Each structure stands twice: as C-alpha cells, then as structure tokens.
Short mmCIF file of C-alpha atoms in Angstrom, two decimals:
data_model
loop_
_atom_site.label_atom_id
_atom_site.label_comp_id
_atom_site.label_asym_id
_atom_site.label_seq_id
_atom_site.Cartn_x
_atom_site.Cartn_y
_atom_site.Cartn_z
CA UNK A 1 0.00 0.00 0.00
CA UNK A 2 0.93 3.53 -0.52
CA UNK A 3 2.91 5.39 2.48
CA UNK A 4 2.55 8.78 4.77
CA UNK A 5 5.29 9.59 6.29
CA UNK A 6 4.45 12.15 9.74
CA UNK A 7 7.66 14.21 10.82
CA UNK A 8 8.00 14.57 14.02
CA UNK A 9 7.03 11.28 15.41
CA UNK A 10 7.04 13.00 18.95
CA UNK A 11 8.00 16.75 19.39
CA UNK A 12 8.38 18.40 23.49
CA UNK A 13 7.43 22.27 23.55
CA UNK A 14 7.10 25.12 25.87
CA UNK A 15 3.56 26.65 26.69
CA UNK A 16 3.38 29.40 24.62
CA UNK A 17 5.84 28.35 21.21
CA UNK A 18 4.11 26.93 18.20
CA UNK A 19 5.06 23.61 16.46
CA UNK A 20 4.89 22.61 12.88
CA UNK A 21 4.11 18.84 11.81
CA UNK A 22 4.64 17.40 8.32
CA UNK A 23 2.58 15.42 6.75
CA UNK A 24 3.73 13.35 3.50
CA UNK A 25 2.57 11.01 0.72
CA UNK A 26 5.53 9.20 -0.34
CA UNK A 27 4.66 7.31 -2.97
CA UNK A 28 1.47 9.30 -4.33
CA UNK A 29 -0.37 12.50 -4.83
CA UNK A 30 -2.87 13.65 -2.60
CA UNK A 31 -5.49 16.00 -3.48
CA UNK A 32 -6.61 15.05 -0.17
CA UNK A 33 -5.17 14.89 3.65
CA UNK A 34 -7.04 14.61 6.48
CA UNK A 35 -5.79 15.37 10.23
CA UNK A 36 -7.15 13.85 13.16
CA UNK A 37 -6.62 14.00 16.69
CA UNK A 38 -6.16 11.14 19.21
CA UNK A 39 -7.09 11.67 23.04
CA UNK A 40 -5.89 8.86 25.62
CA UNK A 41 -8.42 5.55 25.25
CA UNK A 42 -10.52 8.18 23.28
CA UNK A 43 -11.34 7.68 19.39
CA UNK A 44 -9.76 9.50 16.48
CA UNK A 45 -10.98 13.09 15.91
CA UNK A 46 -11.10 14.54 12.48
CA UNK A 47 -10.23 17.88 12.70
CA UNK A 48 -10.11 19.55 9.23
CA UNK A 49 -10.23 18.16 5.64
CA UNK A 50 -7.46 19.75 3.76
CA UNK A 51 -7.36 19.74 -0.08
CA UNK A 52 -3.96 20.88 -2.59
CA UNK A 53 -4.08 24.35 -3.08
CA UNK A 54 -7.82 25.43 -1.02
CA UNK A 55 -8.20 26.46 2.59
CA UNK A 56 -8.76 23.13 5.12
CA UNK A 57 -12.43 22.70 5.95
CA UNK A 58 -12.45 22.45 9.88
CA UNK A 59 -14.86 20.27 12.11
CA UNK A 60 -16.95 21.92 14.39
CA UNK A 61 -15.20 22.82 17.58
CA UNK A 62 -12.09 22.97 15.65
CA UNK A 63 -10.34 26.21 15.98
CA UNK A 64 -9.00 26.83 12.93
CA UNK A 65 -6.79 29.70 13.86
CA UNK A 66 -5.23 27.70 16.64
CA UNK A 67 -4.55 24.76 14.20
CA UNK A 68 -2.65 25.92 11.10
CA UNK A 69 -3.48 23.71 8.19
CA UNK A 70 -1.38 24.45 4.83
CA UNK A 71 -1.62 21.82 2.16
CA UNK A 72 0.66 23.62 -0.63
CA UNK A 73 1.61 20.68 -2.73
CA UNK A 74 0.31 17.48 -3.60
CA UNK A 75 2.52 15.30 -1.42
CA UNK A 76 2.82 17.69 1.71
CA UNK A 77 0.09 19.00 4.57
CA UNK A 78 1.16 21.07 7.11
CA UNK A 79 -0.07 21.11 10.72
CA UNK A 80 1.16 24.27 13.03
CA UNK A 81 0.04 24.23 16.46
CA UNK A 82 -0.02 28.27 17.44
CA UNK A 83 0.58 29.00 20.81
CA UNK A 84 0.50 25.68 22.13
CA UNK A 85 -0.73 24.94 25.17
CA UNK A 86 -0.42 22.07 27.56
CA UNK A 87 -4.47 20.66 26.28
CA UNK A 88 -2.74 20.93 23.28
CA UNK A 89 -1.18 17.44 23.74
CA UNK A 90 -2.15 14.89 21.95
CA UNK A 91 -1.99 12.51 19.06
CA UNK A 92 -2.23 13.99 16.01
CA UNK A 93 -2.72 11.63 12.70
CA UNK A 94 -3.07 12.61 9.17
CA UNK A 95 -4.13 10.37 6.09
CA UNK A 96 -4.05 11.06 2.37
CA UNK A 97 -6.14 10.07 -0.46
CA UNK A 98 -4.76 8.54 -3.16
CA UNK A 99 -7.71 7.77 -5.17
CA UNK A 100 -11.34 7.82 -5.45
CA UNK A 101 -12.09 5.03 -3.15
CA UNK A 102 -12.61 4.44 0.86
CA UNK A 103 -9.41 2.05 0.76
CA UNK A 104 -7.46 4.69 -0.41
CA UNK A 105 -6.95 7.28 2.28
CA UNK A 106 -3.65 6.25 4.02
CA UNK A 107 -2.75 6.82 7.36
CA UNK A 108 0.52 8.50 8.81
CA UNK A 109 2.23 6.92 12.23
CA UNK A 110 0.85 10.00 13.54
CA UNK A 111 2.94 12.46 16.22
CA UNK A 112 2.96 12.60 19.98
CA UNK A 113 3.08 16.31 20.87
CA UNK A 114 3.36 17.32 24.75
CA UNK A 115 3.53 20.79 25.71
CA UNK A 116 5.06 21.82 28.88
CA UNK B 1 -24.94 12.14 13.67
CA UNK B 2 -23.21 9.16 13.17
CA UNK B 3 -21.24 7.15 16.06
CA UNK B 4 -19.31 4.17 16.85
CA UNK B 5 -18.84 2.41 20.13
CA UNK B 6 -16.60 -0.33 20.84
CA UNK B 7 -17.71 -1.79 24.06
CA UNK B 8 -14.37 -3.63 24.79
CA UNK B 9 -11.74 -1.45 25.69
CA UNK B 10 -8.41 -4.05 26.36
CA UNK B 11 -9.04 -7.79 25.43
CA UNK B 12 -6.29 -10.18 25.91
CA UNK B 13 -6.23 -13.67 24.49
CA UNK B 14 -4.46 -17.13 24.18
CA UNK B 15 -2.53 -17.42 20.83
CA UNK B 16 -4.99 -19.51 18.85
CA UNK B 17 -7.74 -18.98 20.35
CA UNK B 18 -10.55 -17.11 18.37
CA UNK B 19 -11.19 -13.58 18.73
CA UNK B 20 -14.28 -11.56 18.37
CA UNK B 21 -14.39 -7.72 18.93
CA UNK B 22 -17.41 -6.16 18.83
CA UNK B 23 -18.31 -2.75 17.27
CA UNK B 24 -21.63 -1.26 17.46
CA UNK B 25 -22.66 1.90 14.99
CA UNK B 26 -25.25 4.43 14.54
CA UNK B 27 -26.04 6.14 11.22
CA UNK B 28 -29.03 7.20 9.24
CA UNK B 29 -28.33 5.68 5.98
CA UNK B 30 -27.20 2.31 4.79
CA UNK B 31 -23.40 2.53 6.62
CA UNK B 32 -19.86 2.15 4.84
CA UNK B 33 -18.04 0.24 8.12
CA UNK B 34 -14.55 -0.40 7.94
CA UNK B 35 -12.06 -1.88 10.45
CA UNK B 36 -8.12 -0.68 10.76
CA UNK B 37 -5.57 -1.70 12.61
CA UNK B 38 -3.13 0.13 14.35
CA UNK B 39 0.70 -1.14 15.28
CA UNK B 40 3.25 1.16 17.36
CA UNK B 41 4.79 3.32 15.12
CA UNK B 42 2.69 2.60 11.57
CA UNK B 43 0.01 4.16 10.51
CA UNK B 44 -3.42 2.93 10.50
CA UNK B 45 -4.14 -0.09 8.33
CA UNK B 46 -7.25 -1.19 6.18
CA UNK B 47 -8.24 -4.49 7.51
CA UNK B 48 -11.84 -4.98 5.63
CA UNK B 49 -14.62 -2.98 4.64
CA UNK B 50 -18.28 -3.33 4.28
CA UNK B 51 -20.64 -1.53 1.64
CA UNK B 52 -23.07 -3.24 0.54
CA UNK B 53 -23.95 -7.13 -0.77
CA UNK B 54 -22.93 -9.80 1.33
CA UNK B 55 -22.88 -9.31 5.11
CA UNK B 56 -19.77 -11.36 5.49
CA UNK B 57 -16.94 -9.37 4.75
CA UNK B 58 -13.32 -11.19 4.46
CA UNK B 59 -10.21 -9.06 5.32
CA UNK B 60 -6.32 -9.20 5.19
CA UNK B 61 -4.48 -11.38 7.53
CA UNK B 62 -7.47 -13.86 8.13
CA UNK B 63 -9.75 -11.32 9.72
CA UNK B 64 -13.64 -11.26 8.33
CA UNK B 65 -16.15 -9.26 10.22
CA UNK B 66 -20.26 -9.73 9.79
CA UNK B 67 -22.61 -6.84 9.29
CA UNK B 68 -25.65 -7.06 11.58
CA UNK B 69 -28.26 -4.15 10.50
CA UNK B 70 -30.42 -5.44 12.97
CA UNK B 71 -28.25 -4.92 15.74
CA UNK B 72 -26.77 -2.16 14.22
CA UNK B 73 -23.46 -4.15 15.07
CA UNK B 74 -19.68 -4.79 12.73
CA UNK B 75 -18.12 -7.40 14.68
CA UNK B 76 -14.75 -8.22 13.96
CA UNK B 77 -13.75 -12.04 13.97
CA UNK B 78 -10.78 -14.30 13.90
CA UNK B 79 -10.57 -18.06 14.24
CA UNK B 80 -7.50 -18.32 15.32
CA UNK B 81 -5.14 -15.53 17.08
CA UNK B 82 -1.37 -15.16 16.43
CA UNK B 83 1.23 -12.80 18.74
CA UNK B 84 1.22 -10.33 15.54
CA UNK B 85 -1.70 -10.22 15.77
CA UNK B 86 -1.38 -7.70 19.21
CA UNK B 87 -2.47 -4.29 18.27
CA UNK B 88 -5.09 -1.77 18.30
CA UNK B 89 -8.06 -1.91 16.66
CA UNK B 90 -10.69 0.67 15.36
CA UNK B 91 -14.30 0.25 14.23
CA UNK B 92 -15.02 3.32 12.15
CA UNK B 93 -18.23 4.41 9.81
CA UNK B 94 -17.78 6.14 6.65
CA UNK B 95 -19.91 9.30 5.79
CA UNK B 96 -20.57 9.36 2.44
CA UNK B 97 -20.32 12.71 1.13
CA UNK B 98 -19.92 12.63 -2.64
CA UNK B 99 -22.46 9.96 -3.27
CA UNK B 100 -21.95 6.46 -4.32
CA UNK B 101 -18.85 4.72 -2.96
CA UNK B 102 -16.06 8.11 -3.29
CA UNK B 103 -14.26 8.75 -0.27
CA UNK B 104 -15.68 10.96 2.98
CA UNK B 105 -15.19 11.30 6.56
CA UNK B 106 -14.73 8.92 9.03
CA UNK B 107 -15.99 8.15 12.76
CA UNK B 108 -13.94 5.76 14.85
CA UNK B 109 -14.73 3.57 17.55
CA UNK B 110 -12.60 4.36 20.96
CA UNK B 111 -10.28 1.04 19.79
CA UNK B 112 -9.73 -2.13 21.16
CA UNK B 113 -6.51 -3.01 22.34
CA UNK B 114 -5.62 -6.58 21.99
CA UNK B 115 -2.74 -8.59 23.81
CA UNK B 116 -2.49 -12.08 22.89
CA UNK B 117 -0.49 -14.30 25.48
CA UNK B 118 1.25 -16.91 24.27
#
C-alpha cells in the first residue's frame, strides 16, 4: 500500500511556542489529507479536511486559527500548532487520499506532541 | 450524527484462540463500516470494509467481520489468534459525502486493544 510519512514522530514544547508537523505522501499524490486528533483511550478526531491548493475545511469545535493547516503541494500538509498549550497534547494523525475510493486514504504513524 | 462504540476497551487472548471484537454503529443511511488496525509506530491499516452485498466481509491477515443491521453491530472475527496479531483496533463508519462509494469522513470507535499471550 501507498505510504505517509508524519515528521515529528514526537515533538516536546514550551507553553506558549508553536510547532509545525509534516505530513507526506511518499509514494502518491494527494489531493486530499485529512488530520485527526487522538485523546488517551478516546477515538480518532477529524479535525479539518485539507485539499492541494484550497483552505482546510475544519470540524466543528475545531479552531482553525489555533490549528494551522497548509496543504501547498500534492505530497505535503502542514499542521502548526499556534501558541501551544499544555491541552494541546495529543496525538495527532493525518491520512491522504490517493484515489477515489474508501481504501485509499492512508494513514501516517501519527505524532505525539506534549507541551510543557 | 453518526457514532461508533466499541464496548471492549483491552481484550487479551491465548494465541490460537478465536477472537471476536465487537463494534456497534449508529447512522441514518445504509453505513460504509470499515475496520483498521493500528501497530506502534505505523500508521493505520485497512483491515476490511463493508458496503453493501454480502454481510460477510473477508479481510487481510485472516480477519472477516459480519454486518448485523439489525443490531446495528460490525463485529470483527478471527478463528485463530497469532502474537502479531497484538495491536489496536478501530471500528469506524464512513460518511458518504460525494455519493456512491467516493471517499468521505470517518468516525472511529474508541479502539480495542488486543494482547495475545502466548
């Protein structure tokens, strides 16, 4: 199957600093990368749909200044975390789409983030 | 709004002995239910998928899960367990937002997490 490749898999910040986390389709173009958040013995969250070249469609509840989503080329979404704070930390998971069908999104190994 | 509860939050088994994990959805519509699997450090992974047709859906790595619309239930099964086989696993429902089979959001379960003894 195709891969996404998350960078970092686990990132330590300060209260207060904002963090950036890469998300990549290595071996496919996608239009289309989700990100989704994962709480401790909780479910995954989707938290914005974000398609090549448009701004990310957020979920409700989802603020979308606080949660940076860039998704400038066809292999690369962006996730900054502004101003992070410490309910900031979490799991955060993004998938692409490499097709037109459900068996196609892909997931990433996600990143651990814990703010200080 | 659509929802998925998976009752069982840690099971533990003997290798080869069978496994069942149960998944229980709500949605409006005729669902798209899916199961992944999730390993430390890799992504999510596709195990099976149901749309439509025959309510016994087979999977990768031996798993098959049967869809219940009467119990609005997606349990996943295996007959027999192997060590790889520990992991965590997600029920999730598909929202279908282009019509037809495209691709669309997606509502996990809380996950399963499975530890097979030897």
């Amino acid at each position: 199957g195709a891969v996404v490749s998350q960078h970092p898999s686990r990132v330590i910040c300060k209260s207060g600093t904002s963090v950036k986390i890469e998300c990549r389709s290595l071996d496919f173009q996608a239009t289309t990368m989700f990100w989704y958040r994962q709480f401790p013995k909780k479910s995954l969250m989707l938290m914005a749909t974000s398609n090549e070249g448009s701004k990310a469609t957020y979920e409700q509840g989802v603020e979308k200044d606080k949660f940076l989503i860039n998704h400038a080329s066809l292999t690369l979404s962006t996730l900054t975390v502004t101003s992070a704070h410490p309910e900031d930390s979490s799991f955060y998971i993004c998938s692409g789409v490499a097709g037109t069908g459900w068996e196609t999104q892909y997931f990433g190994p996600g990143t651990r983030l814990l703010v200080l | 709004a659509q929802s998925v509860t998976q009752p069982d939050i840690h099971i533990t088994v003997s290798e080869g002995a069978s496994l069942e994990l149960r998944c229980n959805y709500s949605y409006g519509a005729t669902p798209y239910l899916f199961w992944y699997v999730q390993s430390p450090g890799q992504g999510l992974q596709l195990l099976l998928k149901y749309f439509s047709g025959d309510t016994l859906v087979q999977g990768i790595k031996g798993f098959e899960a049967e869809f219940k619309r009467s119990q609005s239930s997606f349990n996943l099964r295996k007959p027999s367990v192997h060590w790889s086989d520990a992991a965590e696993y997600f029920c999730a429902v598909g929202d279908d937002l282009a019509g037809g089979t495209s691709y669309g959001k997606l509502t996990f379960g809380q996950g399963t997490i499975l530890t097979v003894h030897p």
